[in-house]
Amino acid sequence: MSSSPLNLHPEALEDLRRSGLDDAMIAAAGLYTPAPGDLPRLLSARLVDQVRHVLVFPYDVASHGALWRRDDEFVRCKLFPPVSDGQGHTIRYYQRGGTPPRLYIPARAWAALADPTVPLLITEGEKKALKANQEGSPCVAVGGLWNWQAGGRPIADLDRIDWYERETLIVPDS
């Protein structure tokens, strides 16, 4: 584990800092590295032995103000190192199997959701959303380009946003 007061493995902290995130934003987002014994409740059995550690992005920090500690809470994990899926692709981020996509809403973006006069950015990836919010631009994120929908329908989290006459800019990864 790390000696960092942020409860992050040094490699995870370095990754976040390379993305331009400061300690205040990292702490506000509730990001953490769990103890190795917690990996089985976060990852599939196949992945547990293939990673050194993970960086956890809790999705409900702003709504309840506490770090994730419940088995049923939605989180996404960045894997260190990334893992091959055996079919020529690399898995860098993971969410529990069978869970539908969610909208990542950083704490600083919550207030903007109900105010349609505030322009909103939508990006791909939690770190990009955190960086935009850190720089003063309210931003939410999807975990992947098509993760705004599930089963051909928009995800329910999108209903949290007042869209009426809202200026919105979609900022894709590529």
Tab-separated table of N, CA and C in Angstrom:
chain	number	residue	atom	x	y	z
A	1	MET	N	0.862	-1.173	0.000
A	1	MET	CA	0.000	0.000	0.000
A	1	MET	C	0.902	1.227	0.000
A	2	SER	N	0.329	2.363	0.066
A	2	SER	CA	1.055	3.621	-0.068
A	2	SER	C	1.125	4.349	1.261
A	3	SER	N	2.148	5.192	1.383
A	3	SER	CA	2.218	6.053	2.557
A	3	SER	C	1.483	7.361	2.304
A	4	SER	N	0.899	7.495	1.124
A	4	SER	CA	0.162	8.695	0.770
A	4	SER	C	-1.066	8.853	1.661
A	5	PRO	N	-1.329	10.083	2.144
A	5	PRO	CA	-2.543	10.291	2.947
A	5	PRO	C	-3.813	10.102	2.122
A	6	LEU	N	-3.671	9.968	0.807
A	6	LEU	CA	-4.832	9.796	-0.052
A	6	LEU	C	-5.276	8.346	-0.157
A	7	ASN	N	-4.603	7.416	0.503
A	7	ASN	CA	-4.961	6.003	0.471
A	7	ASN	C	-4.892	5.443	-0.948
A	8	LEU	N	-3.805	5.764	-1.632
A	8	LEU	CA	-3.592	5.309	-3.005
A	8	LEU	C	-2.236	4.639	-3.139
A	9	HIS	N	-2.183	3.601	-3.933
A	9	HIS	CA	-0.918	2.986	-4.289
A	9	HIS	C	-0.102	4.054	-5.033
A	10	PRO	N	1.220	4.119	-4.823
A	10	PRO	CA	2.031	5.142	-5.506
A	10	PRO	C	1.860	5.153	-7.024
A	11	GLU	N	1.702	3.986	-7.641
A	11	GLU	CA	1.516	3.918	-9.096
A	11	GLU	C	0.182	4.540	-9.512
A	12	ALA	N	-0.859	4.337	-8.720
A	12	ALA	CA	-2.166	4.935	-9.009
A	12	ALA	C	-2.110	6.449	-8.826
A	13	LEU	N	-1.453	6.894	-7.774
A	13	LEU	CA	-1.318	8.329	-7.531
A	13	LEU	C	-0.535	8.992	-8.666
A	14	GLU	N	0.533	8.346	-9.118
A	14	GLU	CA	1.315	8.879	-10.233
A	14	GLU	C	0.453	8.967	-11.496
A	15	ASP	N	-0.375	7.960	-11.745
A	15	ASP	CA	-1.271	7.957	-12.900
A	15	ASP	C	-2.243	9.135	-12.832
A	16	LEU	N	-2.810	9.384	-11.674
A	16	LEU	CA	-3.748	10.495	-11.512
A	16	LEU	C	-3.056	11.838	-11.695
A	17	ARG	N	-1.864	11.960	-11.171
A	17	ARG	CA	-1.124	13.221	-11.320
A	17	ARG	C	-0.696	13.457	-12.759
A	18	ARG	N	-0.376	12.370	-13.496
A	18	ARG	CA	-0.078	12.523	-14.935
A	18	ARG	C	-1.292	13.047	-15.686
A	19	SER	N	-2.467	12.768	-15.179
A	19	SER	CA	-3.707	13.273	-15.784
A	19	SER	C	-4.009	14.699	-15.344
A	20	GLY	N	-3.136	15.270	-14.513
A	20	GLY	CA	-3.292	16.662	-14.104
A	20	GLY	C	-4.177	16.869	-12.894
A	21	LEU	N	-4.519	15.805	-12.188
A	21	LEU	CA	-5.401	15.945	-11.028
A	21	LEU	C	-4.603	16.311	-9.779
A	22	ASP	N	-5.160	17.258	-9.014
A	22	ASP	CA	-4.503	17.643	-7.769
A	22	ASP	C	-5.084	16.837	-6.599
A	23	ASP	N	-4.398	16.912	-5.461
A	23	ASP	CA	-4.798	16.115	-4.303
A	23	ASP	C	-6.204	16.446	-3.821
A	24	ALA	N	-6.595	17.707	-3.915
A	24	ALA	CA	-7.938	18.098	-3.459
A	24	ALA	C	-9.009	17.419	-4.309
A	25	MET	N	-8.822	17.375	-5.631
A	25	MET	CA	-9.797	16.726	-6.503
A	25	MET	C	-9.804	15.222	-6.278
A	26	ILE	N	-8.636	14.638	-6.119
A	26	ILE	CA	-8.544	13.193	-5.873
A	26	ILE	C	-9.280	12.836	-4.591
A	27	ALA	N	-9.070	13.628	-3.543
A	27	ALA	CA	-9.746	13.374	-2.261
A	27	ALA	C	-11.257	13.581	-2.383
A	28	ALA	N	-11.674	14.653	-3.067
A	28	ALA	CA	-13.107	14.940	-3.224
A	28	ALA	C	-13.820	13.824	-3.974
A	29	ALA	N	-13.109	13.176	-4.912
A	29	ALA	CA	-13.699	12.094	-5.698
A	29	ALA	C	-13.749	10.779	-4.927
A	30	GLY	N	-13.064	10.720	-3.795
A	30	GLY	CA	-13.073	9.493	-3.001
A	30	GLY	C	-12.301	8.357	-3.633
A	31	LEU	N	-11.338	8.661	-4.508
A	31	LEU	CA	-10.557	7.624	-5.168
A	31	LEU	C	-9.652	6.931	-4.155
A	32	TYR	N	-9.497	5.617	-4.312
A	32	TYR	CA	-8.651	4.884	-3.367
A	32	TYR	C	-8.166	3.580	-3.971
A	33	THR	N	-7.145	3.022	-3.336
A	33	THR	CA	-6.636	1.702	-3.660
A	33	THR	C	-7.051	0.779	-2.516
A	34	PRO	N	-7.845	-0.248	-2.804
A	34	PRO	CA	-8.272	-1.153	-1.738
A	34	PRO	C	-7.148	-2.102	-1.322
A	35	ALA	N	-7.308	-2.685	-0.165
A	35	ALA	CA	-6.373	-3.702	0.295
A	35	ALA	C	-6.461	-4.907	-0.635
A	36	PRO	N	-5.361	-5.638	-0.812
A	36	PRO	CA	-5.382	-6.810	-1.704
A	36	PRO	C	-6.514	-7.794	-1.384
A	37	GLY	N	-6.862	-7.950	-0.137
A	37	GLY	CA	-7.934	-8.863	0.239
A	37	GLY	C	-9.308	-8.427	-0.228
A	38	ASP	N	-9.449	-7.158	-0.616
A	38	ASP	CA	-10.738	-6.654	-1.110
A	38	ASP	C	-10.923	-6.872	-2.617
A	39	LEU	N	-9.868	-7.262	-3.316
A	39	LEU	CA	-9.963	-7.422	-4.772
A	39	LEU	C	-11.026	-8.435	-5.212
A	40	PRO	N	-11.223	-9.564	-4.510
A	40	PRO	CA	-12.246	-10.513	-4.964
A	40	PRO	C	-13.670	-9.940	-4.994
A	41	ARG	N	-13.974	-8.958	-4.181
A	41	ARG	CA	-15.327	-8.394	-4.249
A	41	ARG	C	-15.442	-7.272	-5.287
A	42	LEU	N	-14.320	-6.869	-5.874
A	42	LEU	CA	-14.318	-5.833	-6.903
A	42	LEU	C	-14.133	-6.382	-8.308
A	43	LEU	N	-13.386	-7.480	-8.425
A	43	LEU	CA	-12.991	-8.010	-9.730
A	43	LEU	C	-13.511	-9.423	-9.935
A	44	SER	N	-13.534	-9.852	-11.196
A	44	SER	CA	-13.847	-11.253	-11.481
A	44	SER	C	-12.693	-12.111	-10.977
A	45	ALA	N	-12.980	-13.357	-10.695
A	45	ALA	CA	-11.952	-14.269	-10.177
A	45	ALA	C	-10.768	-14.365	-11.137
A	46	ARG	N	-11.030	-14.294	-12.439
A	46	ARG	CA	-9.963	-14.388	-13.438
A	46	ARG	C	-8.980	-13.229	-13.335
A	47	LEU	N	-9.453	-12.054	-12.934
A	47	LEU	CA	-8.589	-10.869	-12.898
A	47	LEU	C	-7.810	-10.714	-11.597
A	48	VAL	N	-8.327	-11.243	-10.510
A	48	VAL	CA	-7.724	-11.009	-9.186
A	48	VAL	C	-6.238	-11.328	-9.166
A	49	ASP	N	-5.838	-12.463	-9.736
A	49	ASP	CA	-4.431	-12.869	-9.690
A	49	ASP	C	-3.578	-12.224	-10.787
A	50	GLN	N	-4.205	-11.439	-11.668
A	50	GLN	CA	-3.458	-10.842	-12.771
A	50	GLN	C	-3.101	-9.374	-12.540
A	51	VAL	N	-3.604	-8.781	-11.466
A	51	VAL	CA	-3.309	-7.371	-11.197
A	51	VAL	C	-2.501	-7.233	-9.910
A	52	ARG	N	-1.702	-6.182	-9.855
A	52	ARG	CA	-0.977	-5.864	-8.623
A	52	ARG	C	-1.874	-5.084	-7.674
A	53	HIS	N	-2.684	-4.182	-8.266
A	53	HIS	CA	-3.607	-3.351	-7.492
A	53	HIS	C	-4.580	-2.701	-8.454
A	54	VAL	N	-5.578	-2.017	-7.903
A	54	VAL	CA	-6.548	-1.284	-8.727
A	54	VAL	C	-6.740	0.107	-8.128
A	55	LEU	N	-7.224	1.002	-8.974
A	55	LEU	CA	-7.641	2.335	-8.560
A	55	LEU	C	-9.159	2.348	-8.656
A	56	VAL	N	-9.837	2.594	-7.546
A	56	VAL	CA	-11.293	2.538	-7.515
A	56	VAL	C	-11.885	3.928	-7.726
A	57	PHE	N	-12.838	3.992	-8.677
A	57	PHE	CA	-13.636	5.187	-8.940
A	57	PHE	C	-15.041	4.916	-8.405
A	58	PRO	N	-15.350	5.371	-7.177
A	58	PRO	CA	-16.718	5.195	-6.678
A	58	PRO	C	-17.654	6.170	-7.391
A	59	TYR	N	-18.801	5.701	-7.797
A	59	TYR	CA	-19.727	6.534	-8.551
A	59	TYR	C	-20.712	7.277	-7.676
A	60	ASP	N	-20.848	6.924	-6.434
A	60	ASP	CA	-21.875	7.540	-5.591
A	60	ASP	C	-21.309	8.357	-4.435
A	61	VAL	N	-20.059	8.793	-4.522
A	61	VAL	CA	-19.443	9.575	-3.448
A	61	VAL	C	-20.235	10.847	-3.176
A	62	ALA	N	-20.578	11.573	-4.222
A	62	ALA	CA	-21.261	12.859	-4.037
A	62	ALA	C	-22.655	12.683	-3.461
A	63	SER	N	-23.297	11.565	-3.770
A	63	SER	CA	-24.675	11.400	-3.321
A	63	SER	C	-24.772	10.973	-1.866
A	64	HIS	N	-23.732	10.336	-1.341
A	64	HIS	CA	-23.818	9.942	0.067
A	64	HIS	C	-22.623	10.365	0.902
A	65	GLY	N	-21.636	10.978	0.285
A	65	GLY	CA	-20.539	11.580	1.020
A	65	GLY	C	-19.606	10.626	1.734
A	66	ALA	N	-19.566	9.370	1.349
A	66	ALA	CA	-18.671	8.419	2.000
A	66	ALA	C	-17.998	7.550	0.955
A	67	LEU	N	-16.858	7.005	1.327
A	67	LEU	CA	-16.179	6.096	0.421
A	67	LEU	C	-16.972	4.810	0.279
A	68	TRP	N	-16.794	4.161	-0.846
A	68	TRP	CA	-17.473	2.903	-1.130
A	68	TRP	C	-17.060	1.859	-0.109
A	69	ARG	N	-18.010	1.215	0.425
A	69	ARG	CA	-17.732	0.106	1.320
A	69	ARG	C	-18.812	-0.966	1.239
A	70	ARG	N	-19.837	-0.750	0.391
A	70	ARG	CA	-20.927	-1.723	0.269
A	70	ARG	C	-20.696	-2.570	-0.976
A	71	ASP	N	-21.022	-3.849	-0.881
A	71	ASP	CA	-20.835	-4.743	-2.014
A	71	ASP	C	-21.709	-4.383	-3.196
A	72	ASP	N	-22.849	-3.712	-2.976
A	72	ASP	CA	-23.776	-3.434	-4.074
A	72	ASP	C	-23.544	-2.072	-4.735
A	73	GLU	N	-22.598	-1.298	-4.248
A	73	GLU	CA	-22.369	0.026	-4.839
A	73	GLU	C	-21.607	-0.088	-6.155
A	74	PHE	N	-21.975	0.775	-7.108
A	74	PHE	CA	-21.333	0.759	-8.419
A	74	PHE	C	-19.981	1.455	-8.353
A	75	VAL	N	-18.957	0.757	-8.822
A	75	VAL	CA	-17.612	1.319	-8.955
A	75	VAL	C	-17.028	0.818	-10.268
A	76	ARG	N	-16.055	1.575	-10.774
A	76	ARG	CA	-15.204	1.084	-11.863
A	76	ARG	C	-13.785	1.111	-11.349
A	77	CYS	N	-12.990	0.154	-11.806
A	77	CYS	CA	-11.617	0.028	-11.337
A	77	CYS	C	-10.650	0.123	-12.508
A	78	LYS	N	-9.598	0.905	-12.330
A	78	LYS	CA	-8.498	0.901	-13.288
A	78	LYS	C	-7.536	-0.183	-12.837
A	79	LEU	N	-7.153	-1.057	-13.759
A	79	LEU	CA	-6.304	-2.196	-13.432
A	79	LEU	C	-4.835	-1.846	-13.617
A	80	PHE	N	-4.022	-2.271	-12.663
A	80	PHE	CA	-2.567	-2.118	-12.738
A	80	PHE	C	-1.940	-3.488	-12.560
A	81	PRO	N	-1.325	-4.064	-13.569
A	81	PRO	CA	-1.250	-3.576	-14.947
A	81	PRO	C	-2.528	-3.934	-15.714
A	82	PRO	N	-2.693	-3.366	-16.919
A	82	PRO	CA	-3.809	-3.803	-17.763
A	82	PRO	C	-3.681	-5.297	-18.045
A	83	VAL	N	-4.814	-5.942	-18.341
A	83	VAL	CA	-4.850	-7.393	-18.500
A	83	VAL	C	-5.362	-7.737	-19.900
A	84	SER	N	-4.766	-8.746	-20.515
A	84	SER	CA	-5.242	-9.217	-21.814
A	84	SER	C	-6.554	-9.970	-21.631
A	85	ASP	N	-7.469	-9.778	-22.568
A	85	ASP	CA	-8.740	-10.509	-22.494
A	85	ASP	C	-8.643	-11.855	-23.207
A	86	GLY	N	-7.457	-12.196	-23.734
A	86	GLY	CA	-7.253	-13.459	-24.420
A	86	GLY	C	-7.705	-13.431	-25.875
A	87	GLN	N	-8.257	-12.297	-26.325
A	87	GLN	CA	-8.732	-12.182	-27.701
A	87	GLN	C	-8.083	-10.987	-28.407
A	88	GLY	N	-6.910	-10.607	-27.939
A	88	GLY	CA	-6.177	-9.535	-28.589
A	88	GLY	C	-6.495	-8.135	-28.095
A	89	HIS	N	-7.339	-8.016	-27.074
A	89	HIS	CA	-7.675	-6.710	-26.513
A	89	HIS	C	-7.108	-6.594	-25.102
A	90	THR	N	-6.980	-5.365	-24.657
A	90	THR	CA	-6.465	-5.102	-23.321
A	90	THR	C	-7.577	-4.512	-22.454
A	91	ILE	N	-7.711	-5.047	-21.265
A	91	ILE	CA	-8.686	-4.530	-20.297
A	91	ILE	C	-7.936	-3.572	-19.376
A	92	ARG	N	-8.277	-2.287	-19.451
A	92	ARG	CA	-7.656	-1.284	-18.579
A	92	ARG	C	-8.574	-0.891	-17.438
A	93	TYR	N	-9.895	-0.904	-17.702
A	93	TYR	CA	-10.895	-0.566	-16.691
A	93	TYR	C	-11.878	-1.724	-16.586
A	94	TYR	N	-12.421	-1.907	-15.403
A	94	TYR	CA	-13.320	-3.029	-15.164
A	94	TYR	C	-14.480	-2.584	-14.281
A	95	GLN	N	-15.658	-3.100	-14.615
A	95	GLN	CA	-16.806	-2.987	-13.712
A	95	GLN	C	-17.391	-4.382	-13.602
A	96	ARG	N	-18.061	-4.638	-12.492
A	96	ARG	CA	-18.601	-5.975	-12.251
A	96	ARG	C	-19.481	-6.437	-13.410
A	97	GLY	N	-19.339	-7.695	-13.775
A	97	GLY	CA	-20.150	-8.283	-14.830
A	97	GLY	C	-21.633	-8.182	-14.489
A	98	GLY	N	-22.426	-7.947	-15.511
A	98	GLY	CA	-23.869	-7.873	-15.323
A	98	GLY	C	-24.384	-6.534	-14.836
A	99	THR	N	-23.481	-5.580	-14.598
A	99	THR	CA	-23.928	-4.257	-14.157
A	99	THR	C	-24.054	-3.345	-15.371
A	100	PRO	N	-25.157	-2.594	-15.455
A	100	PRO	CA	-25.322	-1.692	-16.594
A	100	PRO	C	-24.416	-0.469	-16.450
A	101	PRO	N	-24.165	0.226	-17.538
A	101	PRO	CA	-23.346	1.442	-17.461
A	101	PRO	C	-24.014	2.493	-16.580
A	102	ARG	N	-23.194	3.348	-16.005
A	102	ARG	CA	-23.658	4.453	-15.178
A	102	ARG	C	-22.999	5.733	-15.651
A	103	LEU	N	-23.571	6.853	-15.259
A	103	LEU	CA	-23.006	8.161	-15.546
A	103	LEU	C	-22.122	8.550	-14.365
A	104	TYR	N	-20.873	8.915	-14.642
A	104	TYR	CA	-19.960	9.355	-13.578
A	104	TYR	C	-20.178	10.844	-13.359
A	105	ILE	N	-20.586	11.195	-12.144
A	105	ILE	CA	-20.906	12.586	-11.815
A	105	ILE	C	-20.003	13.036	-10.666
A	106	PRO	N	-18.910	13.726	-10.968
A	106	PRO	CA	-18.043	14.234	-9.901
A	106	PRO	C	-18.806	15.195	-8.978
A	107	ALA	N	-18.369	15.272	-7.740
A	107	ALA	CA	-19.048	16.103	-6.735
A	107	ALA	C	-19.246	17.541	-7.219
A	108	ARG	N	-18.251	18.106	-7.883
A	108	ARG	CA	-18.360	19.501	-8.327
A	108	ARG	C	-19.373	19.688	-9.449
A	109	ALA	N	-19.778	18.619	-10.110
A	109	ALA	CA	-20.743	18.729	-11.207
A	109	ALA	C	-22.187	18.616	-10.728
A	110	TRP	N	-22.413	18.086	-9.526
A	110	TRP	CA	-23.783	17.845	-9.048
A	110	TRP	C	-24.650	19.096	-9.091
A	111	ALA	N	-24.151	20.212	-8.609
A	111	ALA	CA	-24.957	21.439	-8.553
A	111	ALA	C	-25.382	21.890	-9.941
A	112	ALA	N	-24.541	21.656	-10.933
A	112	ALA	CA	-24.845	22.098	-12.296
A	112	ALA	C	-25.968	21.287	-12.935
A	113	LEU	N	-26.199	20.081	-12.462
A	113	LEU	CA	-27.177	19.211	-13.116
A	113	LEU	C	-28.585	19.779	-13.097
A	114	ALA	N	-28.942	20.475	-12.041
A	114	ALA	CA	-30.298	21.010	-11.911
A	114	ALA	C	-30.451	22.411	-12.498
A	115	ASP	N	-29.346	23.007	-12.937
A	115	ASP	CA	-29.392	24.374	-13.454
A	115	ASP	C	-29.082	24.383	-14.945
A	116	PRO	N	-30.108	24.426	-15.798
A	116	PRO	CA	-29.871	24.349	-17.235
A	116	PRO	C	-29.174	25.577	-17.824
A	117	THR	N	-28.973	26.629	-17.020
A	117	THR	CA	-28.232	27.782	-17.533
A	117	THR	C	-26.722	27.534	-17.488
A	118	VAL	N	-26.312	26.484	-16.793
A	118	VAL	CA	-24.890	26.144	-16.696
A	118	VAL	C	-24.546	25.164	-17.821
A	119	PRO	N	-23.627	25.541	-18.720
A	119	PRO	CA	-23.208	24.607	-19.774
A	119	PRO	C	-22.594	23.350	-19.149
A	120	LEU	N	-22.801	22.225	-19.812
A	120	LEU	CA	-22.329	20.950	-19.298
A	120	LEU	C	-21.495	20.235	-20.344
A	121	LEU	N	-20.366	19.704	-19.917
A	121	LEU	CA	-19.536	18.862	-20.772
A	121	LEU	C	-19.839	17.405	-20.463
A	122	ILE	N	-19.790	16.574	-21.498
A	122	ILE	CA	-19.889	15.125	-21.322
A	122	ILE	C	-18.670	14.533	-22.005
A	123	THR	N	-17.910	13.724	-21.269
A	123	THR	CA	-16.700	13.143	-21.830
A	123	THR	C	-16.688	11.642	-21.590
A	124	GLU	N	-15.652	11.014	-22.091
A	124	GLU	CA	-15.461	9.580	-21.936
A	124	GLU	C	-14.325	9.369	-20.941
A	125	GLY	N	-14.648	8.869	-19.767
A	125	GLY	CA	-13.622	8.561	-18.786
A	125	GLY	C	-13.689	9.429	-17.547
A	126	GLU	N	-13.553	8.763	-16.420
A	126	GLU	CA	-13.665	9.425	-15.125
A	126	GLU	C	-12.577	10.470	-14.903
A	127	LYS	N	-11.331	10.152	-15.262
A	127	LYS	CA	-10.248	11.108	-15.016
A	127	LYS	C	-10.435	12.392	-15.813
A	128	LYS	N	-10.915	12.288	-17.032
A	128	LYS	CA	-11.139	13.493	-17.847
A	128	LYS	C	-12.242	14.356	-17.235
A	129	ALA	N	-13.284	13.720	-16.717
A	129	ALA	CA	-14.360	14.483	-16.069
A	129	ALA	C	-13.844	15.175	-14.817
A	130	LEU	N	-13.034	14.489	-14.039
A	130	LEU	CA	-12.475	15.110	-12.834
A	130	LEU	C	-11.594	16.305	-13.194
A	131	LYS	N	-10.771	16.156	-14.222
A	131	LYS	CA	-9.887	17.253	-14.633
A	131	LYS	C	-10.695	18.456	-15.109
A	132	ALA	N	-11.738	18.238	-15.903
A	132	ALA	CA	-12.573	19.345	-16.370
A	132	ALA	C	-13.200	20.074	-15.189
A	133	ASN	N	-13.733	19.324	-14.212
A	133	ASN	CA	-14.330	19.943	-13.035
A	133	ASN	C	-13.285	20.693	-12.218
A	134	GLN	N	-12.098	20.138	-12.115
A	134	GLN	CA	-11.012	20.808	-11.402
A	134	GLN	C	-10.703	22.161	-12.030
A	135	GLU	N	-10.841	22.237	-13.348
A	135	GLU	CA	-10.551	23.476	-14.070
A	135	GLU	C	-11.767	24.403	-14.149
A	136	GLY	N	-12.866	24.031	-13.490
A	136	GLY	CA	-14.030	24.905	-13.414
A	136	GLY	C	-15.114	24.663	-14.449
A	137	SER	N	-15.007	23.596	-15.224
A	137	SER	CA	-16.026	23.267	-16.220
A	137	SER	C	-16.838	22.071	-15.751
A	138	PRO	N	-18.116	22.267	-15.403
A	138	PRO	CA	-18.933	21.128	-14.978
A	138	PRO	C	-18.955	20.046	-16.065
A	139	CYS	N	-18.622	18.831	-15.673
A	139	CYS	CA	-18.466	17.746	-16.628
A	139	CYS	C	-18.866	16.429	-15.986
A	140	VAL	N	-19.579	15.606	-16.748
A	140	VAL	CA	-19.912	14.241	-16.355
A	140	VAL	C	-19.265	13.313	-17.373
A	141	ALA	N	-19.230	12.010	-17.071
A	141	ALA	CA	-18.556	11.084	-17.984
A	141	ALA	C	-19.303	9.768	-18.106
A	142	VAL	N	-19.109	9.165	-19.263
A	142	VAL	CA	-19.504	7.783	-19.467
A	142	VAL	C	-18.224	6.952	-19.480
A	143	GLY	N	-18.334	5.685	-19.105
A	143	GLY	CA	-17.157	4.826	-19.012
A	143	GLY	C	-16.606	4.391	-20.359
A	144	GLY	N	-17.355	4.575	-21.409
A	144	GLY	CA	-16.934	4.237	-22.762
A	144	GLY	C	-17.865	4.941	-23.727
A	145	LEU	N	-17.448	5.069	-24.952
A	145	LEU	CA	-18.192	5.874	-25.911
A	145	LEU	C	-19.659	5.485	-26.023
A	146	TRP	N	-19.977	4.201	-25.942
A	146	TRP	CA	-21.363	3.753	-26.080
A	146	TRP	C	-22.039	3.516	-24.743
A	147	ASN	N	-21.394	3.867	-23.647
A	147	ASN	CA	-21.951	3.604	-22.313
A	147	ASN	C	-22.980	4.625	-21.856
A	148	TRP	N	-23.535	5.396	-22.764
A	148	TRP	CA	-24.650	6.300	-22.453
A	148	TRP	C	-25.975	5.555	-22.597
A	149	GLN	N	-25.883	4.331	-23.112
A	149	GLN	CA	-27.104	3.552	-23.345
A	149	GLN	C	-26.877	2.104	-22.907
A	150	ALA	N	-27.971	1.426	-22.638
A	150	ALA	CA	-27.951	0.000	-22.302
A	150	ALA	C	-29.198	-0.614	-22.923
A	151	GLY	N	-29.017	-1.679	-23.657
A	151	GLY	CA	-30.155	-2.316	-24.309
A	151	GLY	C	-30.850	-1.413	-25.307
A	152	GLY	N	-30.090	-0.485	-25.902
A	152	GLY	CA	-30.662	0.408	-26.903
A	152	GLY	C	-31.424	1.593	-26.335
A	153	ARG	N	-31.412	1.760	-25.022
A	153	ARG	CA	-32.124	2.877	-24.378
A	153	ARG	C	-31.135	3.709	-23.560
A	154	PRO	N	-31.354	5.030	-23.469
A	154	PRO	CA	-30.471	5.868	-22.630
A	154	PRO	C	-30.483	5.376	-21.175
A	155	ILE	N	-29.316	5.449	-20.528
A	155	ILE	CA	-29.240	5.018	-19.133
A	155	ILE	C	-30.041	5.971	-18.242
A	156	ALA	N	-30.575	5.429	-17.161
A	156	ALA	CA	-31.448	6.198	-16.263
A	156	ALA	C	-30.732	7.388	-15.635
A	157	ASP	N	-29.433	7.295	-15.418
A	157	ASP	CA	-28.691	8.402	-14.805
A	157	ASP	C	-28.823	9.693	-15.604
A	158	LEU	N	-29.064	9.600	-16.899
A	158	LEU	CA	-29.214	10.807	-17.721
A	158	LEU	C	-30.452	11.605	-17.326
A	159	ASP	N	-31.410	10.942	-16.670
A	159	ASP	CA	-32.610	11.643	-16.199
A	159	ASP	C	-32.327	12.567	-15.014
A	160	ARG	N	-31.146	12.480	-14.422
A	160	ARG	CA	-30.774	13.354	-13.300
A	160	ARG	C	-30.462	14.773	-13.770
A	161	ILE	N	-30.338	14.955	-15.064
A	161	ILE	CA	-29.900	16.229	-15.626
A	161	ILE	C	-31.087	16.974	-16.219
A	162	ASP	N	-31.179	18.271	-15.913
A	162	ASP	CA	-32.188	19.119	-16.546
A	162	ASP	C	-31.630	19.523	-17.905
A	163	TRP	N	-32.166	18.942	-18.975
A	163	TRP	CA	-31.655	19.148	-20.329
A	163	TRP	C	-32.322	20.307	-21.050
A	164	TYR	N	-33.430	20.784	-20.542
A	164	TYR	CA	-34.209	21.789	-21.257
A	164	TYR	C	-33.378	23.043	-21.517
A	165	GLU	N	-33.136	23.351	-22.776
A	165	GLU	CA	-32.377	24.517	-23.236
A	165	GLU	C	-30.964	24.589	-22.662
A	166	ARG	N	-30.398	23.451	-22.304
A	166	ARG	CA	-29.038	23.416	-21.758
A	166	ARG	C	-28.021	23.319	-22.897
A	167	GLU	N	-26.999	24.165	-22.813
A	167	GLU	CA	-25.867	24.042	-23.731
A	167	GLU	C	-25.032	22.861	-23.268
A	168	THR	N	-24.820	21.913	-24.166
A	168	THR	CA	-24.072	20.693	-23.841
A	168	THR	C	-23.042	20.436	-24.918
A	169	LEU	N	-21.837	20.090	-24.486
A	169	LEU	CA	-20.768	19.791	-25.417
A	169	LEU	C	-20.268	18.374	-25.132
A	170	ILE	N	-20.324	17.531	-26.144
A	170	ILE	CA	-19.816	16.162	-25.999
A	170	ILE	C	-18.357	16.164	-26.444
A	171	VAL	N	-17.485	15.694	-25.561
A	171	VAL	CA	-16.045	15.683	-25.810
A	171	VAL	C	-15.578	14.229	-25.815
A	172	PRO	N	-15.589	13.563	-26.987
A	172	PRO	CA	-15.184	12.148	-27.020
A	172	PRO	C	-13.680	11.990	-26.804
A	173	ASP	N	-13.304	10.759	-26.539
A	173	ASP	CA	-11.912	10.422	-26.253
A	173	ASP	C	-11.017	10.603	-27.468
A	174	SER	N	-11.532	10.312	-28.654
A	174	SER	CA	-10.661	10.352	-29.827
A	174	SER	C	-10.987	11.521	-30.746
